[in-house]
Coordinates of C-alpha atoms in Angstrom, one line a residue:
M1 CA -13.1 -132.4 -36.6
V2 CA -13.2 -135.7 -37.4
T3 CA -10.3 -138.0 -38.0
R4 CA -9.7 -140.6 -40.4
F5 CA -8.1 -143.6 -41.5
P6 CA -7.5 -142.5 -44.9
P7 CA -7.8 -140.3 -43.9
R8 CA -11.8 -134.7 -39.4
S9 CA -12.6 -137.9 -36.9
S10 CA -12.0 -137.1 -37.7
R11 CA -11.9 -135.9 -39.7
P12 CA -12.9 -136.9 -38.3
R13 CA -12.4 -133.2 -41.8
R14 CA -16.0 -132.9 -39.7
R15 CA -19.8 -134.1 -37.2
L16 CA -22.2 -133.3 -34.8
R17 CA -22.4 -133.1 -31.0
I18 CA -25.7 -131.3 -29.3
L19 CA -28.3 -130.8 -26.5
L20 CA -29.2 -127.5 -25.6
A21 CA -28.1 -126.2 -22.2
S22 CA -31.0 -124.2 -22.5
G23 CA -32.9 -127.4 -22.7
A24 CA -34.3 -127.0 -26.1
A25 CA -34.6 -130.6 -26.5
A26 CA -33.3 -129.8 -29.7
L27 CA -30.2 -131.6 -30.5
A28 CA -29.6 -135.0 -29.0
L29 CA -26.2 -136.4 -28.8
A30 CA -25.6 -140.0 -29.9
A31 CA -24.8 -141.8 -27.0
G32 CA -26.3 -144.1 -24.8
S33 CA -23.7 -139.8 -29.1
V34 CA 4.2 -143.0 -34.9
V35 CA 10.9 -143.2 -38.4
P36 CA 12.2 -146.8 -36.9
G37 CA 14.3 -146.0 -34.3
N38 CA 14.7 -142.9 -32.8
P39 CA 14.7 -143.6 -28.9
L40 CA 12.0 -141.1 -27.4
G41 CA 14.5 -139.3 -24.8
P42 CA 14.6 -138.3 -22.4
A43 CA 14.6 -141.6 -19.9
P44 CA 12.2 -141.4 -17.0
Q45 CA 14.8 -140.4 -14.7
E46 CA 15.7 -137.4 -16.8
A47 CA 12.0 -136.3 -17.4
R48 CA 11.9 -133.5 -15.1
A49 CA 14.7 -130.9 -16.4
A50 CA 16.8 -129.2 -13.7
D51 CA 14.1 -126.4 -13.5
G52 CA 11.7 -128.8 -12.4
K53 CA 9.6 -128.7 -15.4
S54 CA 7.7 -132.3 -16.5
T55 CA 7.6 -133.2 -19.8
L56 CA 4.6 -135.8 -21.3
T57 CA 5.9 -137.0 -24.7
V58 CA 3.3 -138.7 -27.0
A59 CA 4.9 -141.1 -29.7
V60 CA 2.8 -140.7 -32.7
A61 CA 2.4 -143.1 -36.2
Q62 CA 1.2 -140.3 -37.9
S63 CA 2.4 -137.0 -39.2
V64 CA 1.1 -133.6 -39.1
D65 CA -0.8 -132.4 -42.6
S66 CA -1.2 -129.0 -41.5
L67 CA -1.2 -126.8 -38.4
S68 CA -3.6 -124.7 -39.7
P69 CA -6.8 -125.4 -38.4
F70 CA -8.6 -124.6 -41.7
L71 CA -6.9 -127.2 -43.8
A72 CA -5.9 -129.9 -41.2
Q73 CA -7.8 -133.3 -41.5
R74 CA -5.7 -135.9 -40.1
L75 CA -6.3 -137.2 -36.3
L76 CA -3.2 -136.2 -35.0
S77 CA -3.5 -132.7 -36.2
T78 CA -6.9 -132.0 -35.4
S79 CA -6.3 -133.6 -31.7
I80 CA -3.4 -130.8 -31.6
H81 CA -5.8 -128.1 -32.6
R82 CA -8.1 -129.1 -29.8
L83 CA -5.2 -128.4 -27.3
M84 CA -4.6 -125.2 -29.1
Y85 CA -7.8 -123.4 -29.7
D86 CA -11.1 -123.1 -27.5
Y87 CA -14.4 -124.2 -29.4
L88 CA -17.8 -122.9 -29.1
T89 CA -18.7 -126.2 -27.0
N90 CA -17.0 -129.3 -25.8
Y91 CA -18.0 -132.6 -24.9
D92 CA -18.1 -134.1 -21.4
A93 CA -15.5 -136.7 -20.9
K94 CA -17.9 -138.8 -18.8
D95 CA -20.7 -139.5 -21.3
S96 CA -19.9 -137.2 -24.0
H97 CA -22.8 -134.8 -23.4
T98 CA -22.6 -130.9 -24.5
I99 CA -20.9 -128.9 -22.4
P100 CA -19.8 -125.2 -22.3
G101 CA -16.6 -124.4 -24.3
F102 CA -15.7 -120.7 -25.4
A103 CA -19.3 -120.1 -25.3
T104 CA -20.8 -120.6 -21.6
K105 CA -24.5 -120.9 -22.9
W106 CA -26.7 -120.6 -26.2
E107 CA -30.2 -120.0 -27.1
T108 CA -32.2 -120.2 -30.3
S109 CA -35.1 -118.8 -31.7
A110 CA -38.5 -120.1 -31.9
D111 CA -38.0 -121.1 -35.6
K112 CA -34.5 -122.6 -35.0
L113 CA -33.0 -120.0 -37.4
T114 CA -31.3 -117.9 -35.1
W115 CA -28.7 -118.7 -32.4
T116 CA -27.1 -116.5 -29.8
Y117 CA -24.2 -117.5 -28.0
T118 CA -22.9 -116.1 -24.7
I119 CA -18.9 -115.9 -25.0
R120 CA -17.0 -116.4 -22.0
S121 CA -14.9 -113.3 -20.5
D122 CA -12.2 -115.2 -18.9
S123 CA -10.5 -116.6 -22.1
R124 CA -7.4 -114.7 -23.2
W125 CA -5.1 -115.3 -26.7
S126 CA -1.5 -116.3 -25.4
D127 CA -0.2 -113.1 -26.3
G128 CA -2.3 -111.3 -23.9
E129 CA -5.1 -110.3 -26.2
Q130 CA -8.8 -110.7 -25.1
A131 CA -10.3 -113.4 -26.6
T132 CA -14.3 -112.4 -27.7
A133 CA -17.1 -112.8 -29.9
E134 CA -15.3 -111.0 -32.7
D135 CA -12.9 -113.7 -33.0
A136 CA -15.7 -116.4 -33.6
A137 CA -17.6 -114.3 -36.0
W138 CA -14.3 -113.6 -38.1
T139 CA -13.6 -117.4 -38.2
F140 CA -17.0 -118.3 -39.1
N141 CA -17.3 -115.4 -42.0
T142 CA -14.0 -116.3 -43.4
M143 CA -14.7 -120.3 -43.9
M144 CA -18.2 -118.9 -45.2
T145 CA -16.5 -116.4 -47.8
D146 CA -13.2 -118.4 -48.5
E147 CA -13.0 -121.4 -50.7
G148 CA -9.4 -122.2 -48.8
A149 CA -10.8 -121.5 -45.4
A150 CA -13.7 -124.2 -46.0
T151 CA -11.0 -127.0 -46.7
S152 CA -11.5 -128.9 -43.5
N153 CA -14.8 -128.0 -42.0
G154 CA -16.7 -126.2 -44.7
S155 CA -19.8 -128.4 -44.0
F156 CA -20.6 -126.6 -40.6
V157 CA -21.0 -123.3 -42.0
S158 CA -22.6 -124.0 -45.6
N159 CA -25.9 -123.4 -44.1
F160 CA -24.9 -120.2 -42.3
K161 CA -26.9 -116.8 -43.8
K162 CA -25.3 -114.3 -41.6
V163 CA -22.5 -114.2 -38.3
T164 CA -22.3 -111.3 -36.3
A165 CA -20.9 -110.6 -33.3
P166 CA -23.1 -107.3 -31.5
S167 CA -21.1 -107.2 -28.7
P168 CA -17.5 -108.7 -27.1
D169 CA -19.7 -111.4 -25.3
K170 CA -22.4 -112.0 -27.6
L171 CA -22.2 -114.4 -30.8
V172 CA -25.2 -114.6 -33.3
I173 CA -25.4 -117.0 -36.1
E174 CA -28.6 -116.8 -38.7
L175 CA -29.5 -119.7 -40.6
K176 CA -31.0 -120.3 -44.3
K177 CA -32.9 -123.3 -42.7
P178 CA -32.7 -125.4 -39.2
Q179 CA -29.2 -127.1 -38.6
A180 CA -29.0 -129.7 -36.1
T181 CA -25.3 -129.1 -35.1
M182 CA -25.3 -125.9 -33.6
T183 CA -24.1 -127.0 -30.6
A184 CA -21.7 -129.5 -32.3
L185 CA -19.7 -127.1 -34.3
D186 CA -16.6 -128.9 -34.1
V187 CA -14.5 -125.6 -35.4
P188 CA -11.5 -124.1 -33.6
I189 CA -11.6 -120.6 -33.0
V190 CA -8.9 -118.4 -33.8
P191 CA -7.4 -115.2 -32.9
K192 CA -8.8 -112.6 -35.8
H193 CA -5.9 -110.2 -35.1
V194 CA -3.0 -112.6 -36.0
W195 CA -5.1 -114.6 -38.7
E196 CA -6.6 -111.6 -40.7
K197 CA -2.7 -111.1 -41.7
V198 CA -2.8 -114.3 -43.9
G199 CA -2.9 -113.9 -47.5
D200 CA -3.9 -117.6 -49.0
F201 CA -5.7 -119.8 -46.8
S202 CA -5.4 -122.9 -49.0
K203 CA -1.3 -122.4 -48.4
F204 CA -0.7 -121.4 -45.1
N205 CA 0.2 -124.0 -42.9
N206 CA 0.8 -122.1 -39.4
D207 CA 4.5 -123.6 -39.1
T208 CA 6.3 -120.4 -39.6
K209 CA 6.2 -118.1 -36.3
F210 CA 6.5 -119.8 -33.0
P211 CA 4.8 -119.8 -30.2
V212 CA 1.7 -120.1 -32.0
V213 CA -1.1 -117.6 -30.5
G214 CA -4.0 -119.7 -29.2
N215 CA -6.5 -119.9 -25.9
G216 CA -6.4 -123.5 -25.4
P217 CA -4.7 -125.5 -22.6
F218 CA -1.5 -125.7 -24.7
I219 CA 0.4 -123.4 -26.6
L220 CA 2.5 -124.8 -30.0
T221 CA 6.0 -123.8 -29.1
D222 CA 8.3 -125.7 -31.9
Y223 CA 7.5 -128.1 -34.8
K224 CA 9.7 -130.1 -37.1
V225 CA 8.3 -131.6 -40.1
D226 CA 7.9 -135.6 -39.8
S227 CA 10.0 -135.2 -36.4
Y228 CA 8.0 -133.5 -33.3
V229 CA 5.3 -131.0 -32.3
K230 CA 5.9 -129.3 -28.9
L231 CA 3.7 -127.5 -27.0
K232 CA 3.6 -126.0 -23.4
A233 CA 0.9 -125.5 -20.9
N234 CA -1.0 -122.7 -20.7
K235 CA -0.9 -121.3 -17.3
D236 CA -4.0 -119.0 -17.7
F237 CA -6.5 -121.4 -19.7
W238 CA -9.8 -120.6 -18.1
R239 CA -10.3 -124.0 -17.3
G240 CA -7.3 -124.4 -15.3
A241 CA -3.7 -125.1 -16.2
P242 CA -2.5 -128.6 -17.4
K243 CA -0.4 -130.5 -14.8
F244 CA 2.6 -131.2 -17.2
D245 CA 4.6 -128.2 -18.1
E246 CA 5.2 -129.4 -21.6
L247 CA 3.6 -131.8 -24.2
V248 CA 5.5 -133.5 -27.3
F249 CA 4.3 -135.4 -29.7
R250 CA 7.2 -137.1 -31.4
Y251 CA 6.7 -139.2 -34.7
Y252 CA 7.7 -142.9 -34.7
K253 CA 6.9 -144.9 -37.9
D254 CA 7.9 -148.4 -36.3
Q255 CA 5.4 -149.5 -33.9
D256 CA 7.5 -152.4 -32.4
A257 CA 10.3 -149.9 -31.7
A258 CA 7.7 -147.8 -29.8
V259 CA 6.5 -150.8 -27.9
A260 CA 10.2 -151.7 -26.8
A261 CA 10.7 -148.0 -25.8
L262 CA 7.6 -148.5 -23.4
R263 CA 9.2 -151.7 -22.1
K264 CA 12.3 -149.6 -21.4
G265 CA 10.5 -147.0 -19.4
E266 CA 11.6 -144.4 -22.3
V267 CA 8.3 -143.5 -23.1
S268 CA 4.9 -143.7 -20.9
F269 CA 2.1 -144.3 -23.3
V270 CA 1.4 -146.3 -26.6
A271 CA -1.5 -146.2 -28.8
G272 CA -0.6 -147.9 -31.8
S273 CA -1.0 -147.3 -35.4
P274 CA -4.0 -147.0 -34.7
S275 CA -3.8 -149.7 -32.1
L276 CA -1.7 -152.1 -30.5
T277 CA -1.8 -155.3 -32.3
P278 CA -3.1 -158.3 -30.4
A279 CA 0.4 -159.6 -30.1
Q280 CA 2.0 -156.5 -28.4
A281 CA -1.1 -156.1 -26.0
A282 CA -0.6 -159.7 -25.1
S283 CA 3.0 -159.3 -24.2
L284 CA 2.5 -156.3 -22.7
K285 CA 0.0 -157.7 -20.3
S286 CA 2.9 -159.8 -18.6
A287 CA 5.0 -156.9 -18.0
D288 CA 6.0 -155.3 -15.1
D289 CA 4.8 -151.8 -14.5
I290 CA 2.9 -151.7 -17.5
K291 CA -1.2 -151.8 -18.1
V292 CA -2.8 -152.2 -21.4
N293 CA -6.2 -150.5 -21.9
D294 CA -8.6 -152.3 -23.7
A295 CA -11.8 -150.3 -24.5
P296 CA -14.9 -149.8 -27.0
G297 CA -13.4 -147.7 -30.0
R298 CA -15.0 -144.7 -31.7
R299 CA -13.9 -145.5 -35.1
F300 CA -14.4 -148.2 -37.9
Y301 CA -12.3 -150.0 -40.2
A302 CA -13.7 -150.4 -43.8
L303 CA -13.1 -151.1 -47.6
A304 CA -13.9 -148.2 -49.9
T305 CA -14.4 -148.5 -53.4
N306 CA -13.5 -145.6 -56.1
P307 CA -16.9 -144.8 -57.8
G308 CA -15.1 -142.8 -60.1
A309 CA -13.2 -139.6 -59.2
R310 CA -14.6 -136.6 -60.4
T311 CA -14.9 -132.8 -59.5
K312 CA -18.2 -130.7 -58.3
D313 CA -18.9 -129.9 -62.0
G314 CA -18.7 -133.8 -63.2
K315 CA -15.2 -133.5 -64.8
K316 CA -14.0 -137.2 -64.2
F317 CA -10.1 -137.7 -63.4
G318 CA -8.3 -140.8 -61.8
D319 CA -8.0 -144.4 -63.2
G320 CA -10.2 -146.5 -60.9
H321 CA -11.3 -149.8 -62.6
P322 CA -14.6 -149.2 -64.7
A323 CA -15.7 -152.9 -63.2
L324 CA -16.3 -151.0 -60.3
L325 CA -18.8 -148.6 -61.3
D326 CA -21.0 -151.6 -61.3
Q327 CA -22.9 -152.0 -57.7
K328 CA -23.2 -155.9 -58.2
V329 CA -19.2 -156.3 -58.8
R330 CA -18.9 -153.9 -55.7
Q331 CA -21.5 -156.1 -53.6
A332 CA -19.8 -159.5 -54.8
L333 CA -16.2 -158.3 -53.3
F334 CA -18.0 -157.4 -50.2
M335 CA -19.7 -160.7 -50.2
A336 CA -16.4 -162.2 -50.5
V337 CA -15.1 -160.9 -47.3
D338 CA -15.3 -163.0 -44.2
R339 CA -15.8 -160.4 -41.7
T340 CA -15.7 -163.1 -38.8
A341 CA -12.4 -164.6 -39.8
I342 CA -11.3 -160.9 -40.0
I343 CA -12.2 -160.3 -36.3
D344 CA -10.8 -163.9 -34.9
K345 CA -7.6 -163.8 -36.9
V346 CA -6.5 -160.6 -37.6
F347 CA -7.7 -158.6 -34.6
Q348 CA -8.1 -161.9 -32.6
G349 CA -11.0 -160.5 -30.5
Y350 CA -10.0 -157.1 -30.1
A351 CA -12.6 -155.9 -32.3
V352 CA -16.4 -156.2 -33.2
E353 CA -17.6 -157.2 -36.5
G354 CA -18.5 -154.4 -38.9
E355 CA -21.8 -153.6 -40.2
G356 CA -23.1 -150.0 -40.2
Y357 CA -21.3 -147.0 -41.0
V358 CA -21.7 -145.5 -37.0
P359 CA -20.0 -147.6 -34.2
P360 CA -21.9 -149.2 -31.7
R361 CA -20.5 -146.9 -29.0
Y362 CA -22.9 -144.4 -30.4
G363 CA -25.9 -146.5 -29.6
S364 CA -28.7 -144.0 -31.1
Y365 CA -27.3 -144.0 -34.6
F366 CA -26.1 -147.8 -34.8
W367 CA -27.6 -149.2 -37.5
K368 CA -27.5 -153.0 -38.5
P369 CA -28.8 -154.3 -41.9
S370 CA -31.8 -156.4 -41.7
P371 CA -31.4 -160.4 -42.6
G372 CA -32.6 -160.0 -46.0
Q373 CA -30.3 -157.0 -46.9
K374 CA -27.2 -158.1 -45.4
L375 CA -24.4 -158.8 -47.7
A376 CA -23.3 -162.1 -45.5
Y377 CA -20.0 -164.0 -46.7
D378 CA -21.0 -166.0 -49.5
P379 CA -18.4 -166.8 -52.1
A380 CA -21.0 -169.0 -54.4
K381 CA -23.2 -165.8 -54.6
A382 CA -20.3 -163.5 -55.0
G383 CA -19.2 -165.3 -57.9
A384 CA -23.1 -165.4 -59.4
L385 CA -23.0 -161.8 -59.1
L386 CA -19.9 -161.2 -61.0
D387 CA -21.5 -163.8 -63.8
E388 CA -24.7 -161.6 -64.0
A389 CA -22.5 -158.6 -64.2
G390 CA -20.5 -159.9 -67.0
Y391 CA -17.3 -161.3 -65.4
E392 CA -17.2 -164.6 -66.1
K393 CA -14.4 -166.9 -65.7
N394 CA -12.1 -167.8 -68.5
S395 CA -10.3 -171.3 -69.1
A396 CA -7.5 -169.9 -66.8
G397 CA -9.8 -169.2 -64.2
K398 CA -9.6 -165.7 -64.2
R399 CA -12.8 -163.3 -64.2
T400 CA -12.6 -160.9 -67.7
G401 CA -14.7 -158.7 -68.8
K402 CA -16.6 -158.7 -72.3
D403 CA -13.5 -156.5 -73.6
G404 CA -11.3 -159.3 -72.6
R405 CA -10.0 -157.3 -69.8
P406 CA -8.9 -159.4 -66.7
L407 CA -10.7 -158.0 -63.3
D408 CA -7.2 -157.1 -61.5
L409 CA -7.8 -154.7 -59.0
R410 CA -5.3 -152.6 -56.5
I411 CA -6.0 -151.7 -52.8
L412 CA -4.2 -148.7 -51.2
C413 CA -2.6 -150.0 -48.0
H414 CA -1.0 -148.3 -45.1
A415 CA 2.3 -149.2 -44.4
T416 CA 2.2 -148.3 -41.0
D417 CA -0.8 -150.3 -40.3
P418 CA -0.5 -154.0 -40.0
N419 CA -4.0 -154.7 -39.9
D420 CA -4.0 -153.4 -43.6
K421 CA -1.3 -155.6 -44.4
A422 CA -2.7 -158.9 -42.7
I423 CA -6.1 -158.5 -44.3
G424 CA -5.0 -157.8 -47.9
K425 CA -3.3 -161.4 -47.8
Y426 CA -6.4 -162.8 -47.0
L427 CA -8.1 -160.7 -49.7
Q428 CA -5.8 -161.7 -52.0
E429 CA -6.7 -165.5 -51.1
W430 CA -10.6 -164.9 -51.2
W431 CA -10.8 -162.8 -54.2
G432 CA -8.5 -165.1 -55.8
A433 CA -10.7 -167.9 -55.5
L434 CA -13.3 -166.0 -57.5
G435 CA -11.0 -165.2 -60.4
I436 CA -9.8 -161.6 -59.4
G437 CA -6.6 -160.4 -58.7
L438 CA -5.3 -158.0 -56.1
K439 CA -2.2 -155.8 -55.7
V440 CA -1.9 -154.7 -52.2
D441 CA -0.2 -151.3 -52.6
C442 CA 1.5 -150.3 -49.1
R443 CA 2.7 -146.6 -49.2
D444 CA 3.6 -144.4 -46.3
N445 CA 1.8 -141.7 -48.0
V446 CA -1.6 -143.1 -49.3
S447 CA -2.7 -139.4 -49.9
D448 CA -1.5 -138.1 -53.1
P449 CA -3.0 -141.3 -55.4
W450 CA -6.1 -141.4 -53.2
Y451 CA -6.7 -137.4 -54.1
A452 CA -5.7 -138.3 -57.6
G453 CA -8.2 -140.7 -57.7
E454 CA -5.9 -143.4 -59.1
Y455 CA -6.7 -146.4 -57.1
D456 CA -9.5 -149.0 -57.1
L457 CA -10.0 -149.8 -53.5
A458 CA -8.6 -148.6 -50.2
F459 CA -8.4 -149.4 -46.6
D460 CA -10.4 -146.8 -45.0
G461 CA -11.7 -145.6 -41.5
W462 CA -12.6 -142.8 -39.5
S463 CA -13.2 -141.5 -35.7
V464 CA -16.8 -140.8 -35.3
N465 CA -17.8 -138.1 -32.9
P466 CA -20.9 -138.3 -31.0
D467 CA -22.7 -136.6 -33.5
P468 CA -22.1 -138.3 -36.9
D469 CA -22.8 -135.0 -39.1
F470 CA -19.2 -134.5 -40.4
V471 CA -18.4 -138.5 -41.4
L472 CA -21.7 -138.4 -43.1
S473 CA -21.2 -135.0 -45.0
I474 CA -17.7 -136.6 -46.5
H475 CA -19.7 -138.7 -48.6
T476 CA -22.0 -135.8 -49.9
C477 CA -21.7 -134.3 -53.4
A478 CA -20.9 -131.2 -51.9
A479 CA -17.9 -132.7 -50.3
L480 CA -16.4 -133.2 -54.1
P481 CA -13.3 -131.1 -54.9
A482 CA -13.7 -128.0 -57.0
K483 CA -10.7 -129.0 -59.3
A484 CA -9.2 -132.4 -59.8
K485 CA -6.5 -133.9 -57.6
E486 CA -7.1 -131.1 -55.2
T487 CA -7.6 -131.6 -51.2
A488 CA -11.3 -131.8 -50.5
Q489 CA -13.6 -132.9 -47.7
T490 CA -14.8 -136.1 -49.9
D491 CA -13.7 -139.2 -48.6
N492 CA -13.7 -141.5 -51.6
F493 CA -15.8 -139.3 -54.5
I494 CA -19.3 -140.7 -53.6
C495 CA -22.2 -138.7 -54.9
D496 CA -25.3 -140.0 -54.6
K497 CA -28.4 -137.9 -55.1
Q498 CA -30.6 -140.1 -52.6
Y499 CA -28.1 -140.0 -49.9
D500 CA -27.8 -136.1 -50.4
E501 CA -31.5 -135.9 -49.8
L502 CA -31.4 -137.8 -46.6
Y503 CA -28.5 -136.0 -45.5
A504 CA -30.1 -132.7 -46.0
K505 CA -33.4 -134.0 -44.1
Q506 CA -31.1 -135.0 -40.8
S507 CA -29.2 -132.0 -40.9
A508 CA -32.4 -129.7 -40.5
E509 CA -34.2 -132.0 -37.9
Y510 CA -34.1 -131.2 -34.4
D511 CA -35.7 -134.2 -33.1
P512 CA -33.5 -136.8 -31.6
A513 CA -35.5 -139.7 -32.3
K514 CA -36.9 -138.8 -35.9
R515 CA -32.9 -137.5 -36.9
A516 CA -31.6 -140.8 -35.8
D517 CA -33.9 -142.5 -38.0
L518 CA -32.9 -140.6 -41.0
V519 CA -29.5 -141.0 -40.1
K520 CA -29.8 -145.0 -40.0
Q521 CA -31.4 -144.5 -43.4
M522 CA -28.2 -142.8 -44.7
E523 CA -26.2 -145.7 -43.4
S524 CA -28.7 -148.1 -45.1
R525 CA -28.2 -146.4 -48.5
L526 CA -24.4 -146.2 -48.1
Y527 CA -24.4 -150.0 -47.4
D528 CA -27.0 -150.9 -50.3
T529 CA -24.9 -148.8 -53.0
G530 CA -21.8 -150.8 -51.8
Y531 CA -19.1 -148.4 -52.1
M532 CA -18.3 -148.5 -48.1
N533 CA -17.7 -152.1 -46.5
V534 CA -17.5 -151.8 -42.9
M535 CA -15.4 -154.8 -41.6
A536 CA -14.7 -154.0 -38.1
Y537 CA -15.3 -151.5 -35.1
P538 CA -11.5 -152.1 -33.8
N539 CA -11.3 -151.6 -29.7
A540 CA -9.0 -148.9 -28.6
V541 CA -5.9 -150.8 -27.4
E542 CA -3.2 -148.9 -25.4
A543 CA -0.5 -149.5 -22.8
Y544 CA 1.1 -147.3 -20.6
R545 CA 3.7 -147.3 -17.9
T546 CA 1.8 -147.6 -14.2
D547 CA 4.8 -146.2 -12.6
Q548 CA 5.0 -142.9 -15.0
I549 CA 1.8 -141.8 -14.6
E550 CA -0.3 -140.9 -11.6
S551 CA -3.7 -140.5 -13.3
I552 CA -5.2 -139.6 -16.5
T553 CA -8.6 -138.9 -17.9
T554 CA -10.4 -141.7 -20.0
M555 CA -13.6 -140.9 -22.4
P556 CA -15.8 -142.0 -21.7
S557 CA -14.7 -142.3 -17.9
D558 CA -16.1 -145.9 -17.8
A559 CA -14.3 -148.2 -20.1
G560 CA -13.1 -145.3 -22.5
N561 CA -9.9 -144.4 -24.7
I562 CA -7.2 -142.1 -23.6
Y563 CA -5.8 -141.2 -27.1
G564 CA -8.0 -139.7 -29.9
Q565 CA -10.4 -138.3 -27.5
D566 CA -13.7 -135.7 -28.5
G567 CA -11.6 -133.3 -26.7
Y568 CA -8.4 -132.2 -24.8
W569 CA -9.1 -134.3 -21.4
S570 CA -6.6 -136.7 -21.6
W571 CA -3.6 -134.6 -21.8
W572 CA -4.9 -131.6 -19.9
S573 CA -5.8 -134.1 -17.1
A574 CA -2.7 -136.3 -16.9
V575 CA -0.9 -135.9 -13.5
P576 CA 2.9 -136.4 -13.3
A577 CA 4.4 -138.7 -10.7
A578 CA 6.2 -136.3 -8.8
G579 CA 4.9 -133.5 -6.9
A580 CA 1.5 -133.6 -8.8
S581 CA -1.9 -132.3 -6.9
G582 CA -5.3 -131.0 -7.8
D583 CA -8.2 -132.2 -9.4
S584 CA -8.3 -133.2 -12.9
S585 CA -11.7 -133.5 -13.7
G586 CA -12.2 -129.4 -14.3
D587 CA -15.5 -128.7 -15.8
S588 CA -16.0 -132.1 -17.6
G589 CA -17.7 -133.8 -15.1
S590 CA -15.5 -136.6 -15.0
S591 CA -12.7 -136.9 -12.6
T592 CA -13.0 -140.6 -13.0
G593 CA -9.5 -141.3 -15.1
V594 CA -7.5 -144.2 -15.2
L595 CA -5.1 -144.6 -12.8
I596 CA -2.1 -145.2 -14.1
G597 CA 1.3 -145.1 -12.1
V598 CA 3.6 -142.0 -12.2
G599 CA 6.5 -140.7 -14.3
V600 CA 8.0 -138.5 -16.7
A601 CA 7.9 -138.8 -20.2
V602 CA 4.6 -140.0 -21.7
V603 CA 4.4 -141.4 -25.3
V604 CA 1.5 -142.0 -27.7
L605 CA 1.9 -143.9 -30.6
A606 CA -1.0 -142.8 -32.4
G607 CA -3.2 -143.9 -35.2
G608 CA -1.5 -144.4 -38.4
G609 CA -4.3 -146.1 -40.3
L610 CA -5.6 -144.2 -43.0
L611 CA -6.3 -140.5 -41.5
F612 CA -7.2 -139.6 -39.9
A613 CA -4.4 -140.0 -44.7
M614 CA -2.2 -137.3 -45.9
R615 CA -5.0 -135.1 -45.7
R616 CA -6.6 -137.8 -43.6
R617 CA -5.5 -140.8 -45.9
S618 CA -2.6 -141.7 -44.0
T619 CA -4.3 -143.5 -41.2
A620 CA -7.6 -145.0 -41.1
E621 CA -8.2 -142.8 -38.4
D622 CA -6.8 -139.3 -39.3
R623 CA -10.1 -137.4 -38.5
E624 CA -11.0 -137.1 -35.0

């Protein structure tokens, strides 16, 4: 899934990773494809229990939205599902190319409308039952026929015509038209014999009976809302058992408290919300036994405007400012944003200036506006556009509409993200100079007003997968909610016919170069409409104790991130300090992890931004 800030990514609710094992040159990857204060015990010296078991604790700045893979959209939740359940395919930790997962191989018919997957015979559910193709077929068929089950990842199956399991090791998917994401179906496969007993998929959160039956590298054993998620190593995982016996994600609201815990050795890993601040990173670089990992990120950081919340049948709701329905107003706001200043003063170099929707990490899909198209920082031109749109300054220097209503806006801000707050102050200054008022509304939960359409703008962001299909799909008309104020795949209610036409074309295009060109056209359209203003591509800035973790895998293996990967490589491969042995590479083809000392409790302060928002909106990185 994708994950998001406001949150799949992602999110990343949703996306693509391809490249056929059979060599059918079809799907090419985009590549070169955290309550203040609670100490996160136990202390390092107590990390190993009397029975010798090792525990890796990950401090997160984001809470779980749902433990149901049919509903989850936040980065934390979708990351946990990658640990609990297998997917048909996975991504190599070294370079993100597609590798076997629950399926060992796959092939397609000449017309690309029938896909046959060979399901591995060495995967078992944690209750002892054999995992088979029937589990995968049931999962997909349930998403195809139940609206609640399609909440998070419905875009992946909307083009499915029929799904069958003719034998325990064969899964057959028939399509209505070609679909380029068939080796990038980021959908957790669940056990049919457990989930077929569920009555209402839209309300079942998978958090009442433990342990939760799964077939991934870890088994979920306990959960407390806004407190912790506990998992134990699956000793029978087909790729090999994790090195740590227990994995704990513990909620931390205060990032400074988490950093302090890292200094004391109470935690081993801190990623931030969604990343460490420049000041925190700078101070930790000089600390003993602590290493700061600064790598290119897989997410973007943006401003999203409310284009008018609506349902699929056109029913309007919410209270977004009507001025934002005007493209000139949206573009004027973005031309009054100094991205260079944001990179220099807020991120202090730990980010790259934003342009297109897909980060430069994914070279095949990375797009930049042409010189004549670029909405460069130009307050004078921004003012002229506002004049043209009928929002001129009055005698008091305030922009007002023809109805005399002042142009006062609100922006949703994640209370746990220091970047939102800092940039909010700059926006108040820059837009204030244009005569526009701005209220920065920082909340622990931005999901409720977001879903209700009760906002004007919002700090947004998503973690993008090697294949960008999911983060592209959340801006289609099909992603709009069926009913007002309910959870849906949509990011911020965008519905544009031209964009939808391009989305349909790229989804059916198997030629890598042609598909990449269509994706870039979509990015261009999203840019021109002014609904999304990508301000930055933040680095993944994390810190860990070199005396507590012997090694851990980054993704990509050269200059990659540890938290929020497209897979389970980091936590599955992590080697505790004492008595650990074995190769951490598994089948991922990348044993090149980051050498990080050793120890016991590992903590990750994860992604608070938008995302990934309650439904993804609680952190800009909520979706994987």
